[in-house]
Amino acid sequence: DQAFSHGPGESRYVESKRHYEKPIPISDLVYLDRERCILCDRCTRFADEVAGDKLIHFISRGNNTQVMTFPDEPFVSYFSGNTVQICPVGALTAKPYRFKARPWDLTQQESTCTTCSVGCRTVVQSSRDELLRYQGVDSDPVNWGWLCDRGRFNFEAVNSDFRLSAPMVKLETGLVETSWNTALRAAGSMISDALAAGGPDSIGLLGGARGSNEDAYAWAQLADAIGITHRDAQLGDGLPVEILGLDRATIDDAANANTILLLGPDLKEELPVLYLRLRDAAEKRRSRIVEFATFETGMTPYAWKSVRYEPGEQPDAVAKALADADIAAQIASGDVVVVVGRPNLAESAEATVAALQALLATVPTAKVLPALRRGNVVGALTLGLAPSDADHDAMATLTAAAEGRIELLVLLGADPLNDCPDADLARRAVAGARRVLSIDTFACESTQHADVVLAASAYGEKAGTTTNLEGRVTTLAQQVTATGTSRPDWMIAVELGLMIGDRSFGSDHALRGVSTVADVTALIAADVASFAGATPEALAAAPNGILTGPIDVTLDPVVFSAPGRNRYDYRLVVSRKLYDRAVGTQMSRSLVNLAPGSAVHVHPLDLDAIGVADGSDVKIVSAKAGTVMPIRSNAQVPRGVAWSPFNQGAGTIEDIVDGQTTTTDVRIERV
Ligand code: SF4
Ligand code: SF4
């Protein structure tokens, strides 16, 4: 900055400089300018030692030494943006930020990424009231300065032209923009009408994990006041809220444990920086990882033992592993952490819960780190957006709506048409609910069916707090002005509550008196036992956040058994990739083309048995429905299993998944 402002204006270096073709795109997101490179080795060491993606290295010798990718191998890494951040001379630049602003023109605040539940600390940077860059902050207990590329570059979605800038109501011509007063009155009338027609049980509230703690708390309070029983911050893709009542591990606990038992999804795809932390634990030989998975994951190369199981056999695989002498001896050495999430969206969550309970029965001292994916899912579930029981969770709510028992479906940043494993149920639910109220940042597919849409402020446009998977509460910063007249979700809940009068907050309800987000944060600290220390003052003094404890719920014993199947069927695995058709990715210009697309993957020998060529279209038929998509040969998928990534657009696998069954078996036919 000083040289730019006060320097001599021209260089004293008169010798001939090196000239290379520039810039070279070494990946979809990163450009390399070799003339600037000082060969410091930071990017190559990061890619090799931290990310485990040995895709950039030095080539040639002496004066000709330069950083380069291997021939025909782009720098395809979920962590490539970190090399840009640590390059000291700007030789590596990020496509989404390149030449948008000078670093010294940016203003910034510390915040937390809410794209997934790891909760990486960031600085949010802007220029002229536009978000332009996120940089990782060295938070010792969480992300050590690293971010994944999805979390780093999806600021483009906040700036998207497709953001909702004003509330809308549905007229005969479709959704049209209106004033907040009109929209809130219409929303209030819908709530009153639903209460009059079917009582509080006829209202369903889905979502809340996208927003802040304050958003979730205010909506949960409104739901309590109205008496809404059908509510859930997950969309049939998580685990029962009761796992948050177990003895909770922190990320540091997991990354320093003797043994990590991994019952979760592919962490590299779903919780990328947690993957970096656990990979480091294994590489530095602090921890031994015992992974339970159907096929190879990003963690498999670093796992001490990788136990394979077929969908539906997870509890049996755990029981067998616990009987293995080596694994039993390793567990007996003490200090065990179980990382548990949802590995397969085409299989009931009960399989994973039963496997977890088998582990905890053998290792009752083990701590549990919940690997739930949605950004603020732990905060939302803890602060009141958890279902009271399985009869009122997201799948039960969608079923009730599909059967015409829901008068009003409230979608709080939820897009069930794209984000629920059972797409058919979601479609019937959205069509079957008499009215739909959507509170969202984008006109997503589910929002198009709404009768009233309330425009919500996005990440970076509102302050507050968030809770990560450990239960760590950290601050969120408002760095730019909210788009149009959009408002924070908590403010919408309070205004709506005041609008609907005596069916809502009582005259002495504390939310009646709030005027700032800090008021709501203070109210949560006063009202929710596990958030007792998380006052605005304490959070301001604790950049690494404040840990909340387990919540007061008990996980009942689960008995799980999978049905048998015939040898012509394939047992289906549906799991997430880092890039999918989620709205934050679709609306980010640099990320939108990174989703791999719909396909079903089978073992090469199964491909031969089906008698089709790699890449050709096949029909996949479950007991529920059929869909057509390309088939891919994939040697990592075991025989008899078919794997398809979740939420990848047209011809999606969600069309044939039945959210009510324990496992999903499919036939694969030539078309
Ligand atoms: S970090 Fe930058 S300067 Fe250092 S080797 Fe890599 S490209 Fe060159
Ligand atoms: S790991 Fe999750 S929280 Fe961290 S940067 Fe990526 S998306 Fe954001």
XYZ file of C-alpha atoms and ligand atoms in Angstrom:
687
model
C 0.000 0.000 0.000
C 2.783 2.406 0.965
C 4.776 1.752 -2.226
C 1.642 2.234 -4.304
C 0.824 5.516 -2.564
C 4.264 7.040 -2.047
C 6.708 4.993 -4.180
C 8.901 6.382 -6.979
C 6.444 5.624 -9.776
C 8.900 3.704 -11.937
C 11.129 0.726 -11.317
C 14.918 1.005 -10.910
C 15.242 -2.500 -12.355
C 16.457 -2.041 -15.930
C 17.539 -5.594 -16.780
C 15.419 -7.775 -19.009
C 12.688 -9.601 -17.078
C 11.346 -13.093 -17.662
C 8.280 -13.206 -19.859
C 5.778 -16.035 -19.907
C 2.391 -16.501 -21.417
C -0.110 -15.254 -18.846
C -2.372 -15.744 -17.129
C -2.649 -19.514 -17.295
C -5.900 -20.987 -15.932
C -4.637 -23.897 -13.838
C -8.175 -24.749 -12.693
C -11.728 -23.467 -13.089
C -11.100 -21.019 -10.260
C -7.377 -20.174 -10.200
C -5.104 -18.339 -12.654
C -1.289 -18.454 -12.574
C 0.963 -15.558 -13.578
C 4.433 -17.136 -13.611
C 6.259 -13.831 -14.052
C 5.296 -12.830 -10.540
C 6.164 -16.130 -8.847
C 9.068 -16.019 -6.378
C 9.163 -19.833 -6.015
C 8.400 -19.671 -2.322
C 6.894 -23.186 -2.339
C 3.848 -22.192 -0.287
C 1.207 -23.233 -2.827
C 2.879 -26.545 -3.662
C 3.384 -27.394 -0.003
C -0.226 -26.509 0.822
C -1.562 -28.671 -2.001
C 0.657 -31.583 -0.999
C 0.819 -31.404 2.783
C -2.478 -29.781 3.825
C -4.996 -30.650 1.112
C -3.439 -33.915 -0.064
C -3.992 -32.872 -3.690
C -0.506 -33.128 -5.240
C -1.475 -31.370 -8.424
C 0.882 -28.384 -8.598
C 4.645 -28.629 -8.408
C 7.884 -27.081 -9.651
C 9.138 -27.957 -13.119
C 12.468 -27.250 -14.885
C 15.693 -26.179 -13.219
C 17.591 -23.058 -12.158
C 16.466 -19.818 -13.740
C 13.695 -21.645 -15.602
C 12.077 -23.169 -12.515
C 8.364 -22.465 -12.449
C 5.159 -23.605 -10.789
C 2.998 -25.752 -13.030
C 0.336 -28.420 -13.056
C 1.021 -31.860 -14.490
C 0.308 -32.085 -18.241
C -3.428 -32.580 -18.887
C -4.178 -32.546 -15.147
C -5.804 -29.309 -14.000
C -5.515 -28.223 -10.389
C -8.830 -29.836 -9.444
C -8.960 -29.379 -5.704
C -11.773 -28.363 -3.374
C -9.206 -26.223 -1.563
C -7.517 -24.379 -4.451
C -8.567 -20.931 -3.183
C -6.247 -21.320 -0.194
C -3.207 -21.235 -2.499
C -4.396 -17.858 -3.770
C -4.721 -16.578 -0.212
C -1.234 -17.712 0.832
C 0.608 -16.723 -2.374
C 2.656 -13.724 -1.167
C 3.003 -11.961 -4.540
C -0.302 -12.398 -6.348
C 1.099 -14.932 -8.822
C -2.011 -17.002 -8.142
C -5.283 -15.133 -8.510
C -8.877 -16.249 -8.083
C -11.190 -15.912 -11.053
C -14.135 -14.584 -9.001
C -12.083 -11.764 -7.431
C -9.375 -11.066 -10.043
C -9.008 -7.333 -10.771
C -12.290 -6.450 -9.043
C -10.553 -4.248 -6.448
C -7.190 -3.409 -4.917
C -6.771 -5.104 -1.527
C -6.241 -1.742 0.151
C -9.563 -0.507 -1.214
C -11.446 -3.259 0.598
C -13.160 -2.879 3.936
C -13.613 -5.991 6.025
C -15.062 -7.610 9.132
C -14.613 -10.994 10.738
C -17.484 -13.397 10.303
C -18.232 -17.125 10.002
C -18.988 -19.182 6.898
C -22.458 -20.718 7.144
C -22.383 -22.750 3.939
C -21.856 -25.914 5.956
C -21.819 -26.639 9.668
C -18.026 -26.571 10.172
C -18.361 -22.819 10.724
C -14.986 -21.662 9.375
C -13.967 -18.186 10.485
C -13.602 -15.725 7.635
C -13.086 -12.093 6.890
C -15.809 -10.742 4.661
C -14.433 -8.048 2.350
C -16.299 -5.535 0.237
C -15.805 -2.463 -1.883
C -18.472 0.075 -2.784
C -21.070 -1.897 -0.816
C -20.503 -5.093 -2.824
C -19.120 -8.347 -1.389
C -15.914 -9.153 -3.281
C -13.859 -11.643 -1.317
C -13.825 -14.020 1.647
C -10.497 -14.894 3.261
C -9.896 -17.605 5.844
C -9.060 -16.550 9.401
C -6.718 -18.595 11.561
C -9.223 -19.887 14.095
C -7.230 -22.381 16.128
C -10.114 -24.623 17.239
C -11.879 -24.690 13.865
C -10.341 -23.997 10.449
C -6.690 -22.986 10.937
C -7.111 -20.325 8.251
C -8.355 -22.693 5.536
C -11.618 -22.494 3.587
C -13.054 -24.790 0.953
C -13.730 -23.319 -2.493
C -17.496 -23.517 -2.180
C -17.506 -21.493 1.017
C -14.842 -19.099 -0.293
C -16.389 -18.230 -3.634
C -20.153 -18.390 -3.133
C -20.245 -14.678 -2.244
C -21.171 -14.267 -5.911
C -24.663 -15.544 -5.028
C -25.220 -12.650 -2.619
C -24.521 -10.225 -5.485
C -26.703 -12.159 -7.941
C -29.218 -10.291 -10.089
C -31.717 -13.016 -9.197
C -31.921 -12.109 -5.513
C -35.368 -11.329 -4.140
C -35.367 -7.619 -3.438
C -38.959 -7.113 -2.269
C -41.829 -9.195 -0.880
C -44.297 -10.688 -3.335
C -47.889 -11.878 -3.308
C -49.531 -14.210 -5.789
C -52.172 -12.680 -8.029
C -53.881 -14.244 -11.038
C -50.918 -13.169 -13.156
C -48.421 -14.810 -10.800
C -46.131 -13.475 -8.084
C -45.875 -9.674 -8.095
C -43.838 -7.383 -5.892
C -45.693 -5.509 -3.200
C -45.096 -3.470 -0.049
C -44.007 -5.104 3.203
C -47.204 -3.966 4.847
C -49.352 -5.719 2.251
C -47.212 -8.861 2.255
C -47.128 -9.150 6.055
C -50.896 -8.641 6.241
C -51.383 -11.353 3.618
C -49.026 -13.701 5.495
C -50.783 -12.939 8.781
C -54.163 -13.680 7.187
C -52.867 -17.001 5.894
C -51.790 -17.978 9.420
C -55.136 -16.884 10.908
C -57.070 -18.704 8.166
C -55.061 -21.891 8.707
C -55.628 -21.738 12.466
C -59.351 -21.234 11.933
C -59.604 -24.030 9.376
C -57.420 -26.735 10.903
C -55.818 -25.484 14.115
C -52.082 -25.309 14.804
C -51.530 -28.913 13.650
C -52.441 -27.804 10.142
C -49.399 -25.516 9.867
C -45.993 -26.904 8.926
C -42.712 -24.995 9.330
C -39.679 -26.352 7.463
C -36.181 -24.877 7.365
C -34.268 -22.423 9.501
C -30.777 -23.915 9.161
C -29.836 -21.341 6.489
C -30.142 -18.369 8.832
C -28.609 -17.158 12.063
C -29.327 -18.226 15.633
C -31.453 -15.104 16.011
C -33.502 -16.032 12.932
C -34.085 -19.566 14.214
C -34.952 -18.418 17.731
C -37.466 -15.791 16.598
C -39.216 -18.232 14.251
C -39.236 -20.957 16.910
C -40.787 -18.504 19.366
C -43.423 -17.578 16.801
C -44.093 -21.277 16.143
C -44.432 -21.866 19.906
C -46.808 -18.934 20.266
C -49.004 -20.169 17.428
C -48.709 -23.776 18.606
C -47.130 -25.199 15.428
C -46.189 -28.827 16.037
C -44.981 -29.787 12.550
C -41.542 -28.226 12.342
C -38.053 -29.306 11.326
C -34.815 -27.550 10.390
C -33.695 -30.619 8.396
C -35.364 -31.984 5.265
C -35.175 -35.742 5.766
C -31.435 -35.668 5.072
C -30.043 -35.576 8.598
C -30.210 -37.515 11.838
C -32.635 -37.316 14.784
C -32.128 -34.240 16.969
C -31.474 -36.573 19.917
C -27.867 -37.094 18.790
C -27.301 -33.528 20.023
C -27.982 -34.816 23.542
C -24.930 -37.106 23.497
C -21.592 -36.163 25.046
C -20.433 -33.732 22.342
C -16.878 -33.684 20.975
C -15.225 -30.577 19.586
C -13.271 -30.577 16.324
C -10.098 -30.373 18.423
C -11.244 -33.372 20.496
C -11.693 -35.365 17.292
C -8.413 -34.199 15.752
C -6.482 -35.183 18.894
C -8.293 -38.420 19.768
C -6.452 -41.741 19.768
C -9.225 -43.223 17.670
C -11.735 -41.578 15.345
C -14.664 -43.809 14.415
C -16.130 -42.330 11.252
C -19.774 -43.270 10.707
C -20.488 -40.293 8.578
C -20.741 -39.188 5.008
C -17.709 -38.466 2.823
C -16.361 -35.542 4.836
C -14.333 -34.220 1.902
C -17.590 -33.708 -0.009
C -19.858 -32.502 2.797
C -17.712 -30.863 5.499
C -14.447 -30.148 3.688
C -12.466 -28.320 6.351
C -13.386 -30.947 8.962
C -11.877 -33.395 6.460
C -8.657 -31.304 6.435
C -8.495 -31.337 10.231
C -9.011 -35.103 10.516
C -6.674 -35.810 7.601
C -4.005 -33.821 9.433
C -4.651 -35.863 12.594
C -4.092 -39.085 10.659
C -1.086 -37.826 8.667
C 0.687 -36.505 11.775
C -0.076 -39.838 13.482
C -2.016 -38.337 16.358
C -5.111 -40.375 15.536
C -6.116 -43.615 13.916
C -9.255 -43.415 11.811
C -11.606 -46.384 11.515
C -13.899 -45.543 8.631
C -17.209 -47.284 7.901
C -18.221 -46.686 4.291
C -19.830 -48.433 1.348
C -17.027 -47.418 -1.000
C -13.868 -45.342 -1.071
C -14.217 -41.802 0.266
C -11.857 -38.847 0.431
C -10.779 -40.082 3.869
C -10.035 -43.671 2.833
C -6.341 -43.076 1.934
C -5.747 -41.773 5.469
C -7.866 -44.290 7.384
C -6.089 -46.869 9.524
C -8.913 -49.322 8.803
C -11.645 -48.899 6.241
C -14.609 -51.193 6.891
C -16.873 -51.782 3.881
C -20.575 -52.516 4.175
C -23.550 -52.739 1.881
C -26.390 -50.252 2.489
C -28.563 -51.620 5.277
C -25.677 -53.572 6.825
C -24.048 -50.701 8.730
C -24.982 -51.929 12.254
C -23.727 -55.447 11.405
C -20.487 -54.028 10.000
C -19.943 -52.097 13.228
C -20.635 -55.194 15.352
C -18.127 -57.225 13.310
C -15.513 -54.467 13.484
C -15.864 -54.241 17.260
C -15.122 -57.976 17.443
C -11.898 -57.509 15.451
C -8.930 -57.895 17.816
C -6.895 -55.018 16.305
C -9.788 -52.576 16.365
C -10.813 -53.663 19.878
C -7.242 -53.094 21.111
C -7.103 -49.690 19.440
C -10.409 -48.643 21.025
C -9.236 -49.963 24.391
C -6.366 -47.453 24.286
C -9.013 -44.848 25.170
C -9.888 -41.344 23.954
C -12.386 -42.258 21.243
C -14.472 -39.812 19.191
C -17.313 -40.939 16.926
C -18.015 -38.652 13.953
C -21.565 -39.407 12.871
C -23.594 -38.116 9.940
C -25.883 -39.391 7.203
C -23.883 -41.425 4.680
C -26.738 -42.473 2.393
C -29.914 -40.509 1.632
C -31.521 -43.606 0.068
C -31.275 -45.474 3.378
C -33.115 -44.769 6.624
C -31.300 -42.702 9.263
C -32.130 -45.525 11.672
C -29.306 -47.625 10.199
C -26.752 -45.021 11.263
C -28.395 -44.453 14.651
C -28.387 -48.214 15.351
C -24.711 -48.397 14.346
C -23.916 -45.416 16.591
C -25.700 -47.033 19.519
C -23.756 -50.265 18.972
C -20.515 -48.268 19.158
C -21.574 -46.359 22.258
C -22.677 -49.571 23.985
C -19.109 -50.856 23.594
C -17.355 -47.512 24.162
C -19.653 -45.589 26.521
C -16.958 -42.976 27.182
C -16.722 -42.027 23.498
C -17.607 -38.464 22.583
C -19.748 -37.748 19.540
C -19.204 -35.095 16.865
C -22.419 -34.679 14.834
C -21.513 -34.335 11.140
C -24.790 -32.748 10.066
C -24.264 -30.693 6.934
C -26.616 -27.696 6.881
C -24.999 -24.421 7.923
C -26.696 -23.557 11.198
C -28.532 -26.825 11.720
C -27.230 -27.312 15.266
C -28.280 -23.776 16.220
C -31.707 -24.117 14.623
C -32.413 -27.502 16.242
C -31.165 -26.318 19.627
C -33.146 -23.089 19.553
C -36.534 -24.656 18.917
C -36.837 -25.707 15.283
C -36.513 -29.423 16.075
C -39.533 -31.709 15.701
C -41.023 -32.977 18.957
C -41.034 -36.544 17.576
C -40.837 -38.515 14.338
C -44.555 -37.893 13.739
C -43.843 -34.194 13.283
C -40.501 -34.137 11.480
C -39.934 -32.968 7.905
C -40.966 -36.228 6.257
C -44.108 -36.435 8.422
C -44.902 -32.796 7.631
C -44.470 -33.348 3.896
C -46.608 -36.496 4.110
C -49.342 -34.580 5.946
C -49.189 -31.847 3.292
C -49.345 -34.402 0.474
C -52.447 -35.905 2.117
C -54.137 -32.496 2.311
C -53.818 -32.150 6.089
C -51.656 -29.010 5.975
C -53.429 -25.683 5.478
C -50.251 -23.618 5.472
C -46.706 -24.740 4.682
C -44.091 -22.220 5.822
C -40.739 -22.577 4.028
C -38.088 -20.758 6.036
C -35.205 -20.743 3.559
C -36.176 -24.284 2.579
C -36.495 -25.618 -0.963
C -37.953 -29.123 -0.557
C -38.483 -29.490 -4.311
C -34.703 -29.496 -4.796
C -33.309 -30.330 -1.406
C -35.323 -33.287 -0.103
C -34.173 -36.863 -0.845
C -37.772 -37.844 -1.692
C -38.592 -35.420 -4.532
C -41.913 -37.065 -5.347
C -43.148 -36.577 -1.776
C -41.915 -32.962 -1.823
C -43.784 -32.274 -5.076
C -47.013 -33.770 -3.740
C -46.568 -31.853 -0.467
C -46.081 -28.458 -2.097
C -49.062 -29.148 -4.367
C -51.166 -30.566 -1.507
C -50.632 -27.767 1.016
C -53.507 -25.325 0.721
C -51.237 -22.286 1.009
C -47.456 -21.812 0.960
C -45.555 -18.985 2.664
C -41.903 -18.669 1.665
C -39.206 -16.635 3.392
C -36.181 -16.744 1.128
C -33.304 -14.935 -0.520
C -33.968 -16.323 -4.021
C -37.018 -17.287 -6.046
C -36.069 -20.974 -5.831
C -38.292 -23.669 -7.311
C -40.370 -24.124 -4.132
C -40.778 -20.359 -3.800
C -42.444 -20.264 -7.223
C -45.365 -22.170 -5.646
C -45.768 -19.739 -2.752
C -48.798 -17.526 -2.212
C -46.704 -14.974 -0.334
C -42.929 -14.558 -0.517
C -41.085 -12.512 2.102
C -37.659 -11.361 0.855
C -34.913 -12.251 3.330
C -31.467 -10.696 3.730
C -28.576 -12.971 2.834
C -25.239 -13.815 4.409
C -23.092 -10.687 4.703
C -26.192 -8.497 4.729
C -27.171 -9.148 8.338
C -25.432 -9.457 11.671
C -26.041 -12.110 14.299
C -24.548 -15.363 15.502
C -24.329 -18.930 14.242
C -23.654 -22.318 15.858
C -21.362 -24.877 14.260
C -21.454 -28.660 14.555
C -19.496 -28.591 17.818
C -22.044 -26.199 19.339
C -19.607 -23.274 18.998
C -21.404 -19.928 18.780
C -19.591 -17.291 16.707
C -20.520 -13.931 15.259
C -21.794 -13.073 11.788
C -21.026 -9.637 10.372
C -23.160 -7.346 8.278
C -20.712 -6.007 5.703
C -23.018 -4.705 2.958
C -26.473 -3.176 2.739
C -29.309 -5.665 2.339
C -30.604 -6.176 -1.207
C -33.648 -4.024 -1.977
C -36.019 -4.008 0.964
C -35.132 -7.524 2.136
C -35.064 -8.040 5.914
C -33.442 -10.496 8.327
C -35.600 -13.540 9.065
C -35.749 -12.704 12.792
C -37.208 -9.288 12.033
C -39.812 -10.816 9.721
C -40.844 -13.264 12.480
C -41.207 -10.485 15.044
C -43.216 -8.265 12.690
C -45.412 -11.166 11.647
C -45.942 -12.082 15.297
C -47.059 -8.575 16.102
C -49.298 -8.554 13.020
C -51.366 -11.619 13.966
C -52.325 -10.298 17.375
C -53.751 -12.516 20.082
C -52.863 -15.823 18.362
C -49.211 -14.871 18.666
C -46.842 -13.340 21.249
C -48.563 -12.526 24.535
C -48.466 -8.947 25.774
C -45.440 -9.701 27.952
C -43.458 -11.732 25.402
C -39.812 -10.648 25.373
C -39.634 -10.521 21.563
C -42.093 -7.625 21.618
C -39.355 -5.448 23.060
C -36.476 -6.218 20.683
C -35.287 -3.615 18.214
C -31.799 -4.830 17.247
C -30.241 -8.187 16.533
C -28.084 -7.776 19.655
C -31.316 -7.652 21.674
C -32.261 -11.065 20.266
C -28.768 -12.461 20.961
C -29.045 -11.274 24.563
C -32.530 -12.749 24.815
C -31.276 -16.155 23.647
C -28.486 -16.059 26.250
C -31.060 -15.282 28.943
C -33.679 -17.783 27.783
C -31.847 -20.887 26.486
C -29.825 -22.758 29.107
C -27.115 -24.070 26.771
C -26.552 -20.546 25.355
C -26.227 -18.981 28.807
C -22.751 -17.515 28.276
C -23.249 -16.397 24.684
C -24.080 -12.752 25.331
C -23.186 -10.079 22.741
C -20.446 -8.772 25.037
C -18.920 -12.215 25.649
C -19.014 -13.050 21.926
C -17.334 -9.754 21.017
C -14.488 -10.676 23.357
C -14.184 -14.266 22.056
C -13.272 -14.378 18.338
C -13.104 -18.181 18.491
C -16.633 -18.252 19.844
C -18.274 -19.773 22.887
C -19.028 -23.469 23.212
C -22.563 -24.466 24.118
C -23.250 -27.847 25.661
C -25.433 -30.819 24.724
C -29.174 -30.294 24.783
C -31.500 -32.111 27.161
C -32.832 -34.897 24.932
C -32.407 -38.675 25.055
C -31.790 -40.999 22.138
C -34.122 -43.988 22.453
C -32.756 -47.422 21.484
C -33.240 -48.184 17.800
C -33.575 -51.670 16.338
C -32.779 -51.772 12.655
C -32.880 -54.588 10.168
C -32.647 -54.270 6.422
C -34.904 -56.249 4.112
C -33.383 -58.908 1.854
C -33.139 -58.352 -1.875
C -32.896 -60.337 -5.067
C -29.627 -60.664 -6.944
C -30.833 -58.706 -9.969
C -31.317 -55.486 -8.017
C -28.742 -52.897 -7.059
C -28.785 -51.385 -3.598
C -28.796 -47.629 -4.005
C -26.468 -45.088 -2.375
C -27.314 -41.403 -2.774
C -24.844 -38.945 -1.287
C -23.811 -35.339 -1.698
C -20.953 -33.918 -3.726
C -19.487 -30.560 -2.724
C -20.986 -28.922 -5.795
C -24.635 -29.549 -6.549
C -27.703 -27.628 -7.660
C -28.110 -25.835 -4.321
C -29.174 -22.254 -4.921
C -25.972 -20.743 -3.469
C -23.901 -22.713 -5.990
C -26.245 -22.187 -8.931
C -26.251 -18.447 -8.387
C -22.445 -18.205 -8.180
C -21.103 -17.726 -11.711
C -17.774 -19.369 -10.951
C -19.246 -22.442 -9.235
C -22.338 -23.176 -11.306
C -20.554 -25.431 -13.796
C -18.619 -27.434 -11.225
C -21.471 -29.789 -10.277
C -20.711 -33.182 -11.846
C -24.277 -33.730 -13.105
C -26.694 -36.628 -12.780
C -25.340 -40.129 -13.341
C -25.518 -43.566 -11.793
C -22.184 -45.225 -11.032
C -21.714 -49.004 -10.970
C -18.771 -51.394 -10.875
C -17.247 -52.089 -14.354
C -18.281 -55.760 -14.158
C -21.863 -54.729 -13.374
C -21.724 -52.387 -16.364
C -20.793 -55.390 -18.520
C -23.582 -57.451 -16.959
C -26.131 -54.753 -17.760
C -24.747 -54.698 -21.297
C -24.437 -50.969 -21.871
C -21.562 -48.694 -22.779
C -20.026 -46.281 -20.288
C -21.875 -42.966 -20.548
C -25.015 -44.271 -22.239
C -28.465 -43.582 -20.813
C -30.142 -46.219 -18.646
C -33.475 -46.432 -16.881
C -33.314 -46.815 -13.112
C -36.452 -48.232 -11.569
C -37.267 -48.430 -7.861
C -40.453 -49.737 -6.237
C -41.697 -46.158 -6.422
C -40.782 -44.734 -9.829
C -38.268 -44.686 -12.652
C -35.860 -42.135 -14.078
C -33.366 -41.975 -16.930
C -29.765 -40.846 -16.575
C -26.272 -41.737 -17.862
C -24.451 -44.720 -16.377
C -20.772 -44.539 -15.437
C -18.211 -47.255 -14.829
C -16.640 -46.723 -11.404
C -14.281 -49.303 -9.931
C -14.692 -47.823 -6.438
C -18.358 -48.823 -6.270
C -18.734 -52.420 -5.035
C -20.595 -54.980 -7.097
C -24.341 -54.990 -6.526
C -24.376 -51.332 -5.456
C -25.398 -48.290 -7.509
C -24.287 -44.813 -6.443
C -25.713 -41.515 -7.614
C -24.855 -37.987 -6.408
C -27.678 -35.969 -4.850
C -29.331 -32.848 -6.297
C -27.603 -32.719 -9.659
C -30.386 -31.342 -11.825
C -32.603 -32.820 -14.526
C -33.273 -36.572 -14.379
C -32.420 -36.651 -10.696
C -32.096 -39.700 -8.508
C -34.369 -38.067 -5.883
C -37.317 -38.841 -8.179
C -37.092 -42.539 -7.305
C -36.050 -42.458 -3.631
C -38.751 -43.337 -1.122
C -38.110 -41.418 2.087
C -40.161 -43.895 4.136
C -38.246 -47.108 3.355
C -35.196 -48.528 5.130
C -33.199 -49.124 1.933
C -33.789 -48.491 -1.764
C -33.236 -51.246 -4.325
C -33.267 -50.446 -8.035
C -33.259 -52.248 -11.367
C -31.078 -50.802 -14.101
C -32.424 -51.304 -17.624
C -31.212 -50.432 -21.076
C -33.213 -47.771 -22.891
S 2.759 -19.349 -3.579
Fe 2.892 -17.904 -5.300
S 4.989 -17.165 -5.244
Fe 4.946 -18.989 -3.954
S 5.517 -20.672 -5.346
Fe 3.283 -20.547 -5.386
S 2.793 -19.218 -7.128
Fe 4.978 -18.906 -6.636
S -15.870 -26.179 5.166
Fe -17.963 -25.404 5.337
S -17.837 -23.664 6.739
Fe -15.748 -24.098 5.986
S -15.477 -22.786 4.175
Fe -16.236 -24.763 3.444
S -18.450 -24.511 3.335
Fe -17.665 -22.854 4.639
